[in-house]
Coordinates of C-alpha atoms in Angstrom, one line a residue:
Chain A
M248 CA 7.9 37.0 -15.4
S249 CA 7.1 38.4 -12.0
L250 CA 8.3 36.9 -8.8
E251 CA 4.8 36.1 -7.7
L252 CA 4.2 34.0 -10.8
V253 CA 7.4 32.1 -10.0
Q254 CA 6.5 31.7 -6.4
D255 CA 2.9 30.5 -7.1
Y256 CA 3.6 28.1 -9.9
A257 CA 7.2 27.1 -9.8
N258 CA 6.3 23.8 -8.2
Y259 CA 4.0 22.9 -11.2
W260 CA 7.0 23.8 -13.5
A261 CA 9.2 21.3 -11.7
Y262 CA 6.6 18.6 -11.9
I263 CA 6.0 19.2 -15.5
V264 CA 9.8 19.0 -16.3
L265 CA 9.9 15.7 -14.3
M266 CA 6.9 14.4 -16.2
M267 CA 8.5 15.3 -19.6
I268 CA 11.8 13.6 -18.6
G269 CA 9.9 10.5 -17.7
M270 CA 7.8 10.6 -20.9
F271 CA 10.9 11.1 -23.1
A272 CA 12.6 8.1 -21.4
M273 CA 9.5 5.9 -21.9
I274 CA 9.2 6.7 -25.6
S275 CA 12.8 7.0 -26.8
K276 CA 15.0 4.7 -24.8
N277 CA 15.9 1.4 -26.3
N278 CA 16.6 -0.5 -23.1
L279 CA 13.4 -1.9 -21.5
I280 CA 14.7 -1.2 -18.0
K281 CA 15.3 2.5 -18.8
K282 CA 11.8 2.7 -20.1
L283 CA 10.5 1.4 -16.8
I284 CA 12.6 3.9 -15.0
G285 CA 11.0 6.5 -17.1
M286 CA 7.6 5.2 -16.0
V287 CA 8.7 5.5 -12.4
I288 CA 9.9 9.1 -12.9
F289 CA 6.5 9.9 -14.6
Q290 CA 4.6 8.4 -11.6
S291 CA 6.7 10.3 -9.1
A292 CA 5.9 13.6 -10.9
I293 CA 2.1 12.8 -10.8
I294 CA 2.3 11.9 -7.2
L295 CA 4.2 15.1 -6.2
F296 CA 1.7 17.2 -8.2
Y297 CA -1.3 15.7 -6.4
V298 CA 0.3 16.1 -3.0
S299 CA 1.1 19.7 -3.7
T300 CA -2.5 20.5 -4.3
G301 CA -3.2 19.7 -0.6
V302 CA -0.8 22.3 0.7
K303 CA -2.2 25.2 2.6
E304 CA -0.1 28.2 3.6
G305 CA 0.6 28.1 7.4
A306 CA -1.2 24.8 7.9
N307 CA 0.0 22.0 10.0
I308 CA 0.0 18.2 9.3
P309 CA -3.4 16.6 9.1
I310 CA -3.1 15.0 12.6
L311 CA -5.1 16.4 15.4
S312 CA -3.7 16.7 18.9
H313 CA -5.2 15.0 21.9
D314 CA -7.1 18.2 23.0
E315 CA -8.6 18.6 19.6
V316 CA -9.9 15.1 19.4
H317 CA -11.4 15.2 23.0
P318 CA -12.5 18.8 23.5
A319 CA -12.0 20.1 27.0
H320 CA -15.6 20.2 28.3
H321 CA -15.5 16.5 29.3
G322 CA -11.9 16.2 30.4
D323 CA -12.5 14.3 33.6
D324 CA -13.0 10.8 32.2
H325 CA -10.0 10.3 30.0
A326 CA -8.7 7.6 32.4
G327 CA -11.6 5.4 31.2
D328 CA -11.3 3.1 28.4
S329 CA -14.5 3.6 26.5
H330 CA -14.6 7.2 25.6
D331 CA -18.1 7.2 24.4
A332 CA -20.1 5.2 26.8
P333 CA -22.3 8.1 28.0
H334 CA -21.8 10.3 25.0
D335 CA -22.1 8.7 21.7
K336 CA -23.5 11.5 19.6
P337 CA -21.2 14.2 18.1
H338 CA -21.0 17.3 20.1
H339 CA -21.2 20.0 17.5
A340 CA -22.7 22.7 19.6
D341 CA -20.4 22.8 22.6
A342 CA -16.9 22.0 21.3
A343 CA -14.8 24.6 19.5
A344 CA -15.0 24.1 15.8
L345 CA -11.8 23.2 14.0
D346 CA -10.7 25.7 11.4
P347 CA -10.0 23.7 8.2
A348 CA -7.4 26.1 7.1
R349 CA -5.1 25.1 9.9
F350 CA -4.7 21.6 8.6
S351 CA -3.4 20.3 5.3
N352 CA -6.0 18.7 3.1
P353 CA -5.8 14.9 3.9
I354 CA -7.6 13.7 0.7
P355 CA -4.6 14.1 -1.7
H356 CA -2.4 12.2 0.8
V357 CA -4.9 9.3 0.9
L358 CA -5.2 9.2 -2.9
M359 CA -1.5 9.3 -3.3
L360 CA -0.9 6.5 -0.8
T361 CA -2.9 4.3 -3.1
A362 CA -1.1 5.6 -6.1
I363 CA 2.3 4.8 -4.6
V364 CA 1.3 1.3 -3.8
V365 CA -0.3 0.7 -7.1
G366 CA 2.9 2.1 -8.8
V367 CA 5.1 -0.3 -6.8
S368 CA 2.9 -3.3 -7.8
T369 CA 2.9 -2.2 -11.4
L370 CA 6.7 -1.9 -11.3
G371 CA 7.1 -5.3 -9.8
V372 CA 5.0 -7.0 -12.6
A373 CA 6.8 -5.0 -15.2
L374 CA 10.2 -6.2 -14.0
A375 CA 8.9 -9.7 -13.9
I376 CA 7.8 -9.3 -17.6
V377 CA 11.2 -7.9 -18.5
Q378 CA 12.9 -10.8 -16.9
R379 CA 10.8 -13.2 -18.9
V380 CA 11.4 -11.3 -22.1
Y381 CA 15.1 -11.7 -21.4
T382 CA 14.9 -15.4 -20.9
D383 CA 12.8 -15.8 -24.0
Y384 CA 14.6 -13.5 -26.4
G385 CA 18.0 -13.1 -24.8
S386 CA 18.1 -9.4 -24.9
I387 CA 16.4 -6.4 -23.3
E388 CA 17.1 -3.9 -26.1
E389 CA 13.9 -3.1 -27.9
D390 CA 15.4 -3.1 -31.4
E391 CA 17.0 -6.5 -31.0
I392 CA 13.8 -8.0 -29.7
L393 CA 11.9 -6.5 -32.6
E394 CA 14.5 -8.0 -35.0
Q395 CA 13.7 -11.4 -33.6
I396 CA 10.0 -10.9 -33.7
R397 CA 9.7 -9.3 -37.2
P398 CA 13.0 -9.9 -38.9
G399 CA 14.0 -7.0 -41.2
A400 CA 10.9 -5.0 -40.5
H401 CA 11.0 -1.3 -39.7
D402 CA 9.4 0.2 -36.6
Chain B
M1445 CA 18.2 1.6 -38.9
T1446 CA 19.1 4.1 -36.4
S1447 CA 17.0 5.1 -33.5
N1448 CA 17.8 8.8 -34.0
P1449 CA 14.7 9.6 -36.0
M1450 CA 12.6 8.1 -33.1
K1451 CA 14.5 10.1 -30.5
L1452 CA 13.9 13.3 -32.5
V1453 CA 10.3 12.7 -32.9
A1454 CA 10.1 11.8 -29.2
L1455 CA 11.9 15.1 -28.3
A1456 CA 9.6 17.1 -30.5
A1457 CA 6.5 15.4 -28.9
V1458 CA 7.8 15.9 -25.4
A1459 CA 8.7 19.5 -26.1
V1460 CA 5.2 20.3 -27.5
T1461 CA 3.5 18.6 -24.6
G1462 CA 5.8 20.3 -22.1
I1463 CA 5.1 23.8 -23.5
L1464 CA 1.4 23.2 -23.6
L1465 CA 1.3 22.1 -20.0
L1466 CA 3.6 24.9 -18.9
S1467 CA 1.4 27.5 -20.6
A1468 CA -1.6 26.0 -18.7
T1469 CA 0.0 26.4 -15.3
P1470 CA -1.4 29.8 -14.5
D1471 CA -4.8 28.3 -14.5
F1472 CA -3.9 26.1 -11.6
P1473 CA -4.4 27.2 -7.9
A1474 CA -1.4 29.0 -6.6
W1475 CA 0.9 27.1 -4.2
G1476 CA -0.4 26.9 -0.7
D1477 CA -3.6 28.8 -1.5
P1478 CA -6.1 28.1 1.3
Q1479 CA -9.1 29.0 -1.1
S1480 CA -8.1 26.5 -3.8
P1481 CA -11.0 24.3 -4.9
A1482 CA -9.4 21.2 -3.4
S1483 CA -9.0 22.8 0.0
T1484 CA -12.5 24.4 0.1
S1485 CA -14.5 21.4 -1.0
A1486 CA -17.2 20.2 1.3
M1487 CA -15.8 16.8 1.6
S1488 CA -12.4 18.0 2.7
K1489 CA -14.0 20.3 5.3
H1490 CA -16.1 17.5 6.6
Y1491 CA -13.1 15.1 7.0
I1492 CA -11.1 17.7 8.9
T1493 CA -13.9 18.9 11.3
E1494 CA -16.1 15.9 11.7
S1495 CA -13.6 13.1 11.7
R1496 CA -12.8 13.4 15.3
F1497 CA -16.5 13.1 16.4
E1498 CA -17.3 10.3 14.0
T1499 CA -14.2 8.2 14.4
Q1500 CA -12.2 9.4 17.4
V1501 CA -9.0 9.0 15.4
P1502 CA -6.6 11.9 15.5
N1503 CA -4.8 11.0 12.2
L1504 CA -7.0 12.4 9.5
V1505 CA -5.3 10.6 6.8
T1506 CA -5.7 7.1 8.4
S1507 CA -9.4 7.8 9.1
V1508 CA -10.0 8.9 5.6
L1509 CA -8.0 5.9 4.3
A1510 CA -9.4 3.1 6.4
D1511 CA -12.9 4.4 7.2
Y1512 CA -14.4 7.0 4.8
R1513 CA -12.5 5.6 1.7
G1514 CA -12.2 2.1 3.0
F1515 CA -13.6 0.4 -0.1
D1516 CA -10.8 2.0 -2.2
T1517 CA -8.2 0.8 0.3
M1518 CA -9.6 -2.7 0.1
F1519 CA -9.2 -2.9 -3.6
E1520 CA -5.7 -1.4 -3.2
T1521 CA -4.8 -4.4 -1.0
V1522 CA -6.3 -6.7 -3.6
V1523 CA -4.2 -5.0 -6.3
I1524 CA -1.0 -5.8 -4.3
L1525 CA -2.1 -9.4 -3.9
V1526 CA -2.9 -9.8 -7.6
A1527 CA 0.4 -8.3 -8.5
G1528 CA 2.2 -10.8 -6.4
L1529 CA 0.2 -13.6 -8.0
A1530 CA 0.9 -12.3 -11.4
I1531 CA 4.6 -12.2 -10.7
I1532 CA 4.4 -15.8 -9.5
G1533 CA 2.6 -16.8 -12.6
I1534 CA 5.0 -15.1 -14.9
L1535 CA 8.3 -16.1 -13.3
R1536 CA 8.0 -19.0 -11.0
R1537 CA 9.5 -22.2 -12.3
P1538 CA 11.1 -25.3 -10.8
F1539 CA 14.7 -25.3 -10.0
Q1540 CA 16.8 -26.2 -12.9
P1541 CA 20.3 -27.4 -11.7
G1542 CA 23.1 -26.5 -14.1
P1543 CA 25.6 -24.0 -14.9
R1544 CA 24.5 -20.6 -13.9
K1545 CA 25.6 -17.3 -15.4
V1546 CA 25.5 -15.5 -12.1
D1547 CA 27.1 -17.0 -9.2
G1548 CA 25.1 -16.4 -6.1
K1549 CA 26.9 -18.6 -3.7
K1550 CA 29.2 -16.8 -1.3
E1551 CA 29.9 -17.1 2.3
P1552 CA 27.8 -14.6 4.3
D1553 CA 29.9 -11.7 5.3
L1554 CA 30.6 -11.5 9.1
I1555 CA 29.9 -7.7 9.3
Q1556 CA 26.7 -8.0 7.3
V1557 CA 25.4 -10.8 9.4
V1558 CA 26.1 -9.1 12.7
T1559 CA 24.6 -5.8 11.5
C1560 CA 21.6 -7.6 10.2
R1561 CA 21.2 -9.3 13.5
L1562 CA 21.3 -6.0 15.3
V1563 CA 19.1 -4.0 12.9
V1564 CA 16.3 -6.5 12.0
P1565 CA 14.7 -6.8 15.5
V1566 CA 14.5 -3.1 16.0
L1567 CA 13.2 -2.6 12.4
Q1568 CA 10.5 -5.1 12.8
L1569 CA 9.5 -3.7 16.3
F1570 CA 9.4 -0.3 14.8
A1571 CA 7.3 -1.6 11.9
L1572 CA 4.8 -3.1 14.3
Y1573 CA 4.7 0.2 16.2
V1574 CA 4.0 2.2 13.0
I1575 CA 1.1 -0.1 12.2
A1576 CA -0.3 0.0 15.7
H1577 CA 0.2 3.7 16.1
G1578 CA -1.2 4.7 12.8
H1579 CA -4.2 6.3 14.5
H1580 CA -2.1 8.8 16.4
S1581 CA 1.0 9.5 14.2
P1582 CA 1.8 9.1 10.5
G1583 CA 1.7 5.5 9.8
G1584 CA -0.7 2.7 9.3
G1585 CA -0.8 -0.6 7.5
F1586 CA 0.9 0.3 4.3
Q1587 CA 3.9 2.0 5.9
G1588 CA 4.4 -0.6 8.6
G1589 CA 3.9 -3.4 6.1
V1590 CA 6.5 -2.2 3.8
M1591 CA 9.0 -1.8 6.7
L1592 CA 8.3 -5.4 7.7
G1593 CA 8.8 -6.5 4.1
A1594 CA 12.1 -4.5 4.1
S1595 CA 13.2 -6.3 7.2
F1596 CA 12.8 -9.7 5.4
I1597 CA 14.6 -8.3 2.3
L1598 CA 17.5 -7.2 4.5
M1599 CA 17.6 -10.7 6.0
T1600 CA 17.7 -12.1 2.4
L1601 CA 20.4 -9.7 1.3
T1602 CA 22.7 -10.5 4.2
G1603 CA 22.0 -14.1 5.1
G1604 CA 20.9 -15.5 1.7
L1605 CA 17.5 -16.5 0.4
P1606 CA 17.4 -20.1 1.8
A1607 CA 17.9 -18.9 5.4
T1608 CA 15.0 -16.4 5.0
L1609 CA 12.8 -18.9 3.4
A1610 CA 13.3 -21.2 6.3
R1611 CA 11.6 -18.5 8.4
L1612 CA 9.0 -17.4 5.9
P1613 CA 8.3 -20.2 3.4
E1614 CA 6.7 -19.4 0.2
Q1615 CA 3.4 -21.3 1.1
R1616 CA 3.1 -19.4 4.3
A1617 CA 3.8 -16.1 2.7
L1618 CA 1.0 -16.6 0.2
F1619 CA -1.4 -17.7 2.9
L1620 CA -0.7 -14.6 4.9
A1621 CA -1.2 -12.5 1.9
G1622 CA -4.5 -13.9 1.2
L1623 CA -5.3 -13.7 4.9
G1624 CA -4.7 -10.0 4.9
V1625 CA -7.3 -9.4 2.2
L1626 CA -9.6 -11.9 3.9
I1627 CA -9.4 -9.8 7.1
F1628 CA -10.2 -6.6 5.3
A1629 CA -13.1 -8.0 3.2
G1630 CA -14.2 -10.2 6.1
T1631 CA -14.6 -7.2 8.3
G1632 CA -16.8 -5.6 5.6
L1633 CA -18.9 -8.8 5.3
L1634 CA -19.2 -9.0 9.0
C1635 CA -20.7 -5.6 9.0
M1636 CA -23.2 -6.7 6.3
M1637 CA -24.1 -9.8 8.4
L1638 CA -24.8 -7.5 11.4
G1639 CA -27.2 -5.5 9.4
G1640 CA -25.1 -2.5 8.2
N1641 CA -23.6 -1.6 4.8
F1642 CA -20.4 -3.2 3.6
L1643 CA -17.5 -1.8 5.6
D1644 CA -19.9 0.2 7.7
Y1645 CA -18.0 -0.2 11.0
E1646 CA -20.5 1.3 13.3
V1647 CA -22.6 -1.8 13.5
L1648 CA -19.6 -3.8 14.9
H1649 CA -20.1 -2.3 18.3
R1650 CA -22.6 -5.0 19.0
I1651 CA -19.9 -7.7 19.0
M1652 CA -17.2 -5.6 20.5
P1653 CA -17.6 -5.5 24.2
G1654 CA -17.4 -2.2 25.9
T1655 CA -17.4 0.1 22.9
G1656 CA -19.9 2.3 21.3
P1657 CA -20.5 2.9 17.5
V1658 CA -17.7 5.5 17.4
M1659 CA -15.0 3.6 19.1
A1660 CA -16.0 0.5 17.0
R1661 CA -15.0 2.5 14.0
S1662 CA -11.6 3.2 15.5
H1663 CA -10.9 -0.4 16.4
S1664 CA -12.1 -1.7 13.1
M1665 CA -9.7 0.7 11.4
L1666 CA -6.9 -1.0 13.4
I1667 CA -8.1 -4.5 12.3
V1668 CA -8.3 -3.6 8.6
E1669 CA -4.8 -2.0 8.9
I1670 CA -3.4 -5.2 10.3
G1671 CA -4.9 -7.0 7.3
V1672 CA -3.3 -4.6 5.0
A1673 CA 0.1 -5.0 6.7
F1674 CA 0.0 -8.8 6.3
T1675 CA -0.5 -8.5 2.6
V1676 CA 1.9 -5.8 2.0
C1677 CA 4.7 -7.3 4.0
T1678 CA 4.5 -10.7 2.4
I1679 CA 4.0 -9.6 -1.1
M1680 CA 6.9 -7.1 -0.9
F1681 CA 9.1 -10.0 0.2
S1682 CA 7.7 -12.4 -2.4
I1683 CA 8.3 -10.0 -5.2
Y1684 CA 11.9 -9.5 -4.1
A1685 CA 12.5 -13.2 -3.6
I1686 CA 11.1 -14.2 -7.0
L1687 CA 12.6 -11.4 -9.0
S1688 CA 16.2 -11.8 -7.4
S1689 CA 16.3 -15.5 -7.8
R1690 CA 14.8 -15.5 -11.3
G1691 CA 11.8 -17.5 -10.3
E1692 CA 13.7 -20.4 -8.8
M1693 CA 13.7 -19.3 -5.1
R1694 CA 17.0 -21.1 -4.5
G1695 CA 19.9 -18.7 -4.8
G1696 CA 19.9 -15.2 -5.8
L1697 CA 21.5 -11.9 -5.2

């Protein structure tokens, strides 16, 4: 197990361990809330995994500085409010090109923003369902609920 | 019937899956590799190099979220709204007076009330800043909306649910949530009515005085982010209010 192997892939090992902890909780725990916590742990591992694919060595955050958004060759009309009144078309030829390797990949961040929000919504609905199960069956332990639904039956 | 057989089966399944996944990790790109397939895709390069010319927004994540992938963000907002509505449908019920198992009635604690009074205005102001400054710094509609919702939750935790509901009634919260989605989808429909594609912000420069097609995209991004913030803030508060009061919206934690 060389050091480079650990250095390159240790993050994936951490996420897989988290994922397996979450999966074990979802399958084997009896308490419904603990199952939900397992689901949240699983989602967090997935989100971490995706965000880690956007990392580039030595890269900065995906936010440009003011000079990079308005390249220097028309630096005299920044006091104006409409930046593109005389020049609307992209200036590819005369502005210095941005090196994509200097910025982290923005796409995984965007996808995971959506995933986090959807995860929170799912968790909210799941908690509401658990509350409703509690008021209807009087318990949030899976085996007690199954006893009430199917008396004396096995899993 | 014990649950030990199930736990052993679960442990075996998890171990097998874990070992399979761990053995597949050398196929993944290495940590921080600039030549990984995700980092060298044409789309990623286009977003990084061309976003400043096409949208004039420094924050690449916001420009991808609200402009290039705006359709996805719109449905994400709809998901939040639908989740709020689902929770209302599952849990909301009329107030049933009677003995309660959990006593939620307590005098508000003085330290909590004073701290809340100091913290909430700053928190809300900062949340509005995060929404408005999402073009230039990390932020945007989701982040600021969650902070606004958290400020209402803080008011509920310290001052009680009835006091916060006096400020943000349930009807108004739902109306604002729907208004947020309407702002987002309405911007897209407005683009269609002006002749462009759905959520094609460039054509909005005809109704925005003093902007060209590029700045119209930047301003439209702010408009849709405000819509997103409306929905996220009110639904976050509604979820907390309904879950903590067990659907009755009277007392609670």
